[in-house]
Amino acid sequence: MTRSSRQAKMMVAVDCIIFGFDGQDLKLLVIKRALQPEKGKWSLMGGLVNENEGFEDAAIRVLHKLTGLDGVYMEQLFAFGHPDRDPAGRTASIAYFTLIDISKYEQQLSHEYEADWKSLKDMPKLIFDHMDMVKMAWEKLQYKAAIHPILFELLPLKFTIPQLQILYEAVYDTVFDKRNFSRKILSTGLLIKQKDKEKASSKRGAFYYKLDKRKYNAKFHAFLNFVPDPDNLK
Amino acid sequence: MTRSSRQAKMMVAVDCIIFGFDGQDLKLLVIKRALQPEKGKWSLMGGLVNENEGFEDAAIRVLHKLTGLDGVYMEQLFAFGHPDRDPAGRTASIAYFTLIDISKYEQQLSHEYEADWKSLKDMPKLIFDHMDMVKMAWEKLQYKAAIHPILFELLPLKFTIPQLQILYEAVYDTVFDKRNFSRKILSTGLLIKQKDKEKASSKRGAFYYKLDKRKYNAKFHAFLNFVPDPDNLK
DNA sequence: GCAAAAGTGTTGCGAATACACCCATGG
DNA sequence: CCATGGGTGTATTCGCAACACTTTTGC
């Protein structure tokens, strides 16, 4: 086996699938592509990997460039490498799965890109194989959130149980019994009740909770079981 | 954002983490590297991706070249892209996680490579970041097998419940209660009891079972729960 | 005073665990 | 006939799901 010319080098990019939650729906942050080909079409935020840069570093850089955010939840999703996925020439893309607190984003928005939050249910066409990436990321979100408490990454520091339930219901496109839901959530011991209430969405008001960071980090890998009928997932 | 010279192209390889089970221990198929650098050292089986080849196609080709096998269980594990991971120059590696029936391998062994099955517990040093790949694959095996019935991929067509239990115990490096284990396994409905017995490892003999392929494919994504204390996993 | 959302408690069922004995057979 | 591994049954516990009513308060 020699390194003959049949094994060409290729460009390698990263693309970020950025999830957010606006209190009602799950959203994805997409941009209007600034360069040819496909200029002006909707696209995931991405960029080429630099010479002396690892993949995750590149994804962090790209995400920071768009959102101004650091230290957000990010994990590698999949390496896409179909020879024809980019018409401009052979380019691999390492896709990264990202969960951000949408309220932090709004403050720091860079205007260098025409970015917009799109509902997952009403996603515009995306360039190349970005739709495949989104689909895979969406499935992974459902899969992981059924087992690990990752959805807190989508919420602000303080949130209410009803807000959390709406988020879970959005992720699984279903409804849960609120009594069982709150018992299950509280039984994890991950939440710390606050003294103040959120008064905007109801007359009575709902208590805020904060995540217990210490327990969260310790228990992150513990298996949970948030989904009643997991046969619906893959 | 332009495609400047800072975004060099790079070589892209695939590497296969190939698991097998010899009836007693979990094994990994490794080869003696045939080319410089690191010639003669132990390595995962891998190869560069061809010009018009997707990543998974490349992994299938590489696996076939070593084992003669097709249609085995394979999934993408992770894309490794640290700039210095290969001293010969910037090379990314897409690692593939593979489970094979070790008995099928033995018949079809290609002698082009100096390949050997090494116990996971007694792994020799591997080149580059291949140890990281093995570690990640090993964790993924534990993680997935706790939820999905993938370990059958490591067994021959006909196997006994005690053999299956030894396999699970090897994967989790623990012991299970055999009564609860067989009940749990049989309750999945995935196994079909055969009329004949395996007589080599006991006087009484243990009934063979076969996997119900139809149900296996249908139920593959159903969540199971094979591990008593999942907090031990990540 | 009423509409609208928050919050809480009980019961029954199914799954998981812990645990002990009998079976078949080769030597 | 006995040692070895194969195979089965039961009681208890625990977690989950189903389900209904009371509380608070802005209007």
mmCIF file of N, CA, C and O in Angstrom, chain B residues 129-173:
data_model
loop_
_atom_site.group_PDB
_atom_site.id
_atom_site.type_symbol
_atom_site.label_atom_id
_atom_site.label_comp_id
_atom_site.label_asym_id
_atom_site.label_seq_id
_atom_site.Cartn_x
_atom_site.Cartn_y
_atom_site.Cartn_z
ATOM 1 N N ASP B 129 -2.369 7.838 17.592
ATOM 2 C CA ASP B 129 -3.430 7.960 18.601
ATOM 3 C C ASP B 129 -4.349 6.748 18.571
ATOM 4 O O ASP B 129 -5.493 6.821 19.009
ATOM 5 N N HIS B 130 -3.856 5.630 18.098
ATOM 6 C CA HIS B 130 -4.728 4.466 17.965
ATOM 7 C C HIS B 130 -5.232 3.955 19.308
ATOM 8 O O HIS B 130 -6.312 3.383 19.393
ATOM 9 N N MET B 131 -4.449 4.187 20.358
ATOM 10 C CA MET B 131 -4.917 3.797 21.687
ATOM 11 C C MET B 131 -6.158 4.593 22.108
ATOM 12 O O MET B 131 -7.068 4.059 22.733
ATOM 13 N N ASP B 132 -6.144 5.879 21.759
ATOM 14 C CA ASP B 132 -7.317 6.712 22.047
ATOM 15 C C ASP B 132 -8.543 6.176 21.316
ATOM 16 O O ASP B 132 -9.657 6.159 21.853
ATOM 17 N N MET B 133 -8.309 5.744 20.093
ATOM 18 C CA MET B 133 -9.424 5.194 19.317
ATOM 19 C C MET B 133 -9.963 3.935 19.985
ATOM 20 O O MET B 133 -11.180 3.753 20.101
ATOM 21 N N VAL B 134 -9.057 3.087 20.416
ATOM 22 C CA VAL B 134 -9.479 1.842 21.051
ATOM 23 C C VAL B 134 -10.252 2.140 22.322
ATOM 24 O O VAL B 134 -11.322 1.560 22.583
ATOM 25 N N LYS B 135 -9.743 3.073 23.097
ATOM 26 C CA LYS B 135 -10.410 3.411 24.352
ATOM 27 C C LYS B 135 -11.820 3.934 24.084
ATOM 28 O O LYS B 135 -12.790 3.528 24.733
ATOM 29 N N MET B 136 -11.923 4.799 23.096
ATOM 30 C CA MET B 136 -13.236 5.344 22.778
ATOM 31 C C MET B 136 -14.171 4.250 22.259
ATOM 32 O O MET B 136 -15.358 4.211 22.609
ATOM 33 N N ALA B 137 -13.641 3.368 21.450
ATOM 34 C CA ALA B 137 -14.466 2.286 20.900
ATOM 35 C C ALA B 137 -14.943 1.350 22.010
ATOM 36 O O ALA B 137 -16.095 0.906 22.017
ATOM 37 N N TRP B 138 -14.066 1.071 22.923
ATOM 38 C CA TRP B 138 -14.377 0.213 24.053
ATOM 39 C C TRP B 138 -15.490 0.826 24.906
ATOM 40 O O TRP B 138 -16.465 0.174 25.280
ATOM 41 N N GLU B 139 -15.412 2.136 25.147
ATOM 42 C CA GLU B 139 -16.465 2.813 25.905
ATOM 43 C C GLU B 139 -17.784 2.804 25.126
ATOM 44 O O GLU B 139 -18.858 2.606 25.693
ATOM 45 N N LYS B 140 -17.671 2.993 23.837
ATOM 46 C CA LYS B 140 -18.889 2.985 23.030
ATOM 47 C C LYS B 140 -19.529 1.609 23.015
ATOM 48 O O LYS B 140 -20.762 1.483 23.043
ATOM 49 N N LEU B 141 -18.707 0.591 22.987
ATOM 50 C CA LEU B 141 -19.243 -0.776 23.008
ATOM 51 C C LEU B 141 -20.030 -0.995 24.299
ATOM 52 O O LEU B 141 -21.149 -1.517 24.275
ATOM 53 N N GLN B 142 -19.463 -0.581 25.407
ATOM 54 C CA GLN B 142 -20.150 -0.749 26.684
ATOM 55 C C GLN B 142 -21.442 0.054 26.718
ATOM 56 O O GLN B 142 -22.478 -0.415 27.197
ATOM 57 N N TYR B 143 -21.340 1.256 26.200
ATOM 58 C CA TYR B 143 -22.493 2.139 26.211
ATOM 59 C C TYR B 143 -23.632 1.580 25.360
ATOM 60 O O TYR B 143 -24.778 1.458 25.814
ATOM 61 N N LYS B 144 -23.313 1.221 24.143
ATOM 62 C CA LYS B 144 -24.361 0.762 23.233
ATOM 63 C C LYS B 144 -24.926 -0.585 23.630
ATOM 64 O O LYS B 144 -26.124 -0.832 23.510
ATOM 65 N N ALA B 145 -24.059 -1.472 24.093
ATOM 66 C CA ALA B 145 -24.528 -2.815 24.422
ATOM 67 C C ALA B 145 -25.463 -2.799 25.622
ATOM 68 O O ALA B 145 -26.230 -3.737 25.828
ATOM 69 N N ALA B 146 -25.382 -1.733 26.416
ATOM 70 C CA ALA B 146 -26.291 -1.623 27.552
ATOM 71 C C ALA B 146 -27.703 -1.279 27.100
ATOM 72 O O ALA B 146 -28.662 -1.435 27.852
ATOM 73 N N ILE B 147 -27.824 -0.810 25.892
ATOM 74 C CA ILE B 147 -29.099 -0.293 25.408
ATOM 75 C C ILE B 147 -29.607 -1.062 24.203
ATOM 76 O O ILE B 147 -30.797 -1.228 24.021
ATOM 77 N N HIS B 148 -28.692 -1.495 23.367
ATOM 78 C CA HIS B 148 -29.084 -2.183 22.145
ATOM 79 C C HIS B 148 -28.435 -3.567 22.096
ATOM 80 O O HIS B 148 -27.341 -3.763 22.601
ATOM 81 N N PRO B 149 -29.109 -4.508 21.438
ATOM 82 C CA PRO B 149 -28.611 -5.886 21.412
ATOM 83 C C PRO B 149 -27.502 -6.106 20.394
ATOM 84 O O PRO B 149 -27.585 -7.011 19.568
ATOM 85 N N ILE B 150 -26.448 -5.301 20.448
ATOM 86 C CA ILE B 150 -25.428 -5.420 19.394
ATOM 87 C C ILE B 150 -24.446 -6.552 19.607
ATOM 88 O O ILE B 150 -23.741 -6.929 18.676
ATOM 89 N N LEU B 151 -24.400 -7.112 20.801
ATOM 90 C CA LEU B 151 -23.337 -8.089 21.053
ATOM 91 C C LEU B 151 -23.514 -9.381 20.262
ATOM 92 O O LEU B 151 -22.550 -10.130 20.083
ATOM 93 N N PHE B 152 -24.711 -9.608 19.784
ATOM 94 C CA PHE B 152 -24.930 -10.794 18.945
ATOM 95 C C PHE B 152 -24.039 -10.772 17.712
ATOM 96 O O PHE B 152 -23.728 -11.815 17.151
ATOM 97 N N GLU B 153 -23.647 -9.584 17.297
ATOM 98 C CA GLU B 153 -22.776 -9.468 16.124
ATOM 99 C C GLU B 153 -21.428 -10.140 16.350
ATOM 100 O O GLU B 153 -20.704 -10.423 15.401
ATOM 101 N N LEU B 154 -21.095 -10.354 17.599
ATOM 102 C CA LEU B 154 -19.796 -10.960 17.912
ATOM 103 C C LEU B 154 -19.861 -12.479 17.987
ATOM 104 O O LEU B 154 -18.828 -13.135 18.129
ATOM 105 N N LEU B 155 -21.073 -13.022 17.921
ATOM 106 C CA LEU B 155 -21.238 -14.464 18.115
ATOM 107 C C LEU B 155 -21.513 -15.173 16.795
ATOM 108 O O LEU B 155 -21.993 -14.560 15.844
ATOM 109 N N PRO B 156 -21.233 -16.460 16.741
ATOM 110 C CA PRO B 156 -21.581 -17.226 15.546
ATOM 111 C C PRO B 156 -23.096 -17.392 15.425
ATOM 112 O O PRO B 156 -23.843 -17.016 16.336
ATOM 113 N N LEU B 157 -23.524 -17.934 14.318
ATOM 114 C CA LEU B 157 -24.946 -18.099 14.049
ATOM 115 C C LEU B 157 -25.667 -18.819 15.177
ATOM 116 O O LEU B 157 -26.773 -18.446 15.564
ATOM 117 N N LYS B 158 -25.046 -19.861 15.676
ATOM 118 C CA LYS B 158 -25.624 -20.624 16.775
ATOM 119 C C LYS B 158 -24.775 -20.422 18.015
ATOM 120 O O LYS B 158 -23.550 -20.501 17.950
ATOM 121 N N PHE B 159 -25.431 -20.147 19.119
ATOM 122 C CA PHE B 159 -24.684 -19.906 20.363
ATOM 123 C C PHE B 159 -25.582 -20.315 21.516
ATOM 124 O O PHE B 159 -26.800 -20.460 21.356
ATOM 125 N N THR B 160 -24.992 -20.458 22.686
ATOM 126 C CA THR B 160 -25.773 -20.835 23.864
ATOM 127 C C THR B 160 -25.910 -19.635 24.797
ATOM 128 O O THR B 160 -25.137 -18.673 24.710
ATOM 129 N N ILE B 161 -26.869 -19.710 25.683
ATOM 130 C CA ILE B 161 -27.057 -18.621 26.652
ATOM 131 C C ILE B 161 -25.821 -18.468 27.548
ATOM 132 O O ILE B 161 -25.386 -17.341 27.769
ATOM 133 N N PRO B 162 -25.251 -19.544 28.054
ATOM 134 C CA PRO B 162 -24.032 -19.351 28.843
ATOM 135 C C PRO B 162 -22.924 -18.666 28.059
ATOM 136 O O PRO B 162 -22.217 -17.816 28.619
ATOM 137 N N GLN B 163 -22.767 -18.989 26.788
ATOM 138 C CA GLN B 163 -21.760 -18.279 25.982
ATOM 139 C C GLN B 163 -22.075 -16.788 25.906
ATOM 140 O O GLN B 163 -21.180 -15.941 26.052
ATOM 141 N N LEU B 164 -23.339 -16.500 25.674
ATOM 142 C CA LEU B 164 -23.759 -15.096 25.601
ATOM 143 C C LEU B 164 -23.472 -14.384 26.918
ATOM 144 O O LEU B 164 -23.007 -13.240 26.938
ATOM 145 N N GLN B 165 -23.716 -15.077 28.011
ATOM 146 C CA GLN B 165 -23.469 -14.454 29.310
ATOM 147 C C GLN B 165 -21.986 -14.176 29.518
ATOM 148 O O GLN B 165 -21.612 -13.109 30.012
ATOM 149 N N ILE B 166 -21.151 -15.129 29.111
ATOM 150 C CA ILE B 166 -19.706 -14.889 29.233
ATOM 151 C C ILE B 166 -19.305 -13.649 28.438
ATOM 152 O O ILE B 166 -18.484 -12.846 28.873
ATOM 153 N N LEU B 167 -19.925 -13.492 27.281
ATOM 154 C CA LEU B 167 -19.636 -12.318 26.462
ATOM 155 C C LEU B 167 -20.029 -11.025 27.185
ATOM 156 O O LEU B 167 -19.239 -10.084 27.287
ATOM 157 N N TYR B 168 -21.249 -10.980 27.701
ATOM 158 C CA TYR B 168 -21.674 -9.784 28.431
ATOM 159 C C TYR B 168 -20.772 -9.533 29.628
ATOM 160 O O TYR B 168 -20.417 -8.393 29.940
ATOM 161 N N GLU B 169 -20.387 -10.585 30.289
ATOM 162 C CA GLU B 169 -19.525 -10.404 31.453
ATOM 163 C C GLU B 169 -18.149 -9.899 31.054
ATOM 164 O O GLU B 169 -17.526 -9.131 31.778
ATOM 165 N N ALA B 170 -17.690 -10.321 29.869
ATOM 166 C CA ALA B 170 -16.406 -9.818 29.387
ATOM 167 C C ALA B 170 -16.510 -8.334 29.043
ATOM 168 O O ALA B 170 -15.610 -7.549 29.357
ATOM 169 N N VAL B 171 -17.613 -7.962 28.429
ATOM 170 C CA VAL B 171 -17.769 -6.567 28.017
ATOM 171 C C VAL B 171 -17.806 -5.642 29.231
ATOM 172 O O VAL B 171 -17.230 -4.565 29.223
ATOM 173 N N TYR B 172 -18.477 -6.074 30.286
ATOM 174 C CA TYR B 172 -18.615 -5.193 31.448
ATOM 175 C C TYR B 172 -17.676 -5.566 32.586
ATOM 176 O O TYR B 172 -17.729 -4.962 33.654
ATOM 177 N N ASP B 173 -16.853 -6.558 32.360
ATOM 178 C CA ASP B 173 -15.881 -6.981 33.364
ATOM 179 C C ASP B 173 -16.551 -7.147 34.724
ATOM 180 O O ASP B 173 -16.141 -6.552 35.719
#
